Amino acid sequence: MADRSGAEPRTRTRTRTAWSTVSRLVHISRPVLWINAIGTGVVGMWLTGQLFDLQALPILVWLTLPFNLLIYGVNDIFDQDTDALNSRKGSIEGALIEPTEVRLIAWAVAVTNLPFLVYFVIALPPLAVAVILLYTLIFVFYSAPPLQFKRRPFLDSLSNAAYALPLLILPVALRADPVWPAVIGLMAWSVAKHAYDAVQDIEEDRASGITTTAVRLGPRGTAIWSGIWWLVSTALFALVSVPVAIVNIVLAGFLVVQLLRRPLPATGRRLYPVSVAFPYIAGSVASGLLLAAMFLGMYP
């Protein structure tokens, strides 16, 4: 009978290696920021008047690990120069990858995303497929050449309006009417937040020769830029929900005023946890009010 004394330890080693790889990919996908995709997708589904629609499930699953790995994995591959200077990398705010991990990340992005995209092409209405492909391509080319929106002032910020597209994708996929003030309001909100969050990286980006909106405008100018877009988002949100608009202007106002009072990259770093919490707080208010209206028969 064959000696199997070493088989079990080898199996345990392979299992640990597999889990270690999965854990690493999850870290690269920045779970703390998944709310920007999956949270928006869920609200997009609820805005159709459905608490849950089975047809939405593949899209919602895609908006978790697969899509976030695509966004941030591609970003990490092409941002290794600036990430090496960034003290935030290696924490929950983002992984600091090694050059040897590039192949793994590229394969993982393809393996986790392509099956979903093929399914969407087969199963969803053409307009939904078109918006999904636009959503995907914008975030790929935010970091990847030849477009690299990240390195182009104003385009870096404006391209992040795409974070709102799940509010459009889900209704179109479910053959419902989008709530346009919510879609456009979240686009404006996303433009503001991207520029604001980039203030903390001004020094690292400038040292790497990258001119972002925040680098071009400086902390004070970026506070004004973001404040204008947050005002636009507040006006649009008010057309859908006044309480959500109030929460939005209070949180945005706090962030803008603090940066105007002390216009430094260090202020952006200090306030980044508040900025991360912003969509959780505003989203919870919006979701709670929407669910309450649905249960009370007041929506749609």
PDB file of C-alpha atoms in Angstrom, residues 179-180 213 232 236:
ATOM      1  CA  VAL A 179     -34.975  57.989 -11.431  1.00  0.00           C
ATOM      2  CA  TRP A 180     -32.942  60.573 -13.322  1.00  0.00           C
ATOM      3  CA  THR A 213      -7.528  67.811 -10.390  1.00  0.00           C
ATOM      4  CA  VAL A 232     -25.476  70.402  -7.449  1.00  0.00           C
ATOM      5  CA  LEU A 236     -30.938  67.061  -7.416  1.00  0.00           C
TER       6      LEU A 236
END
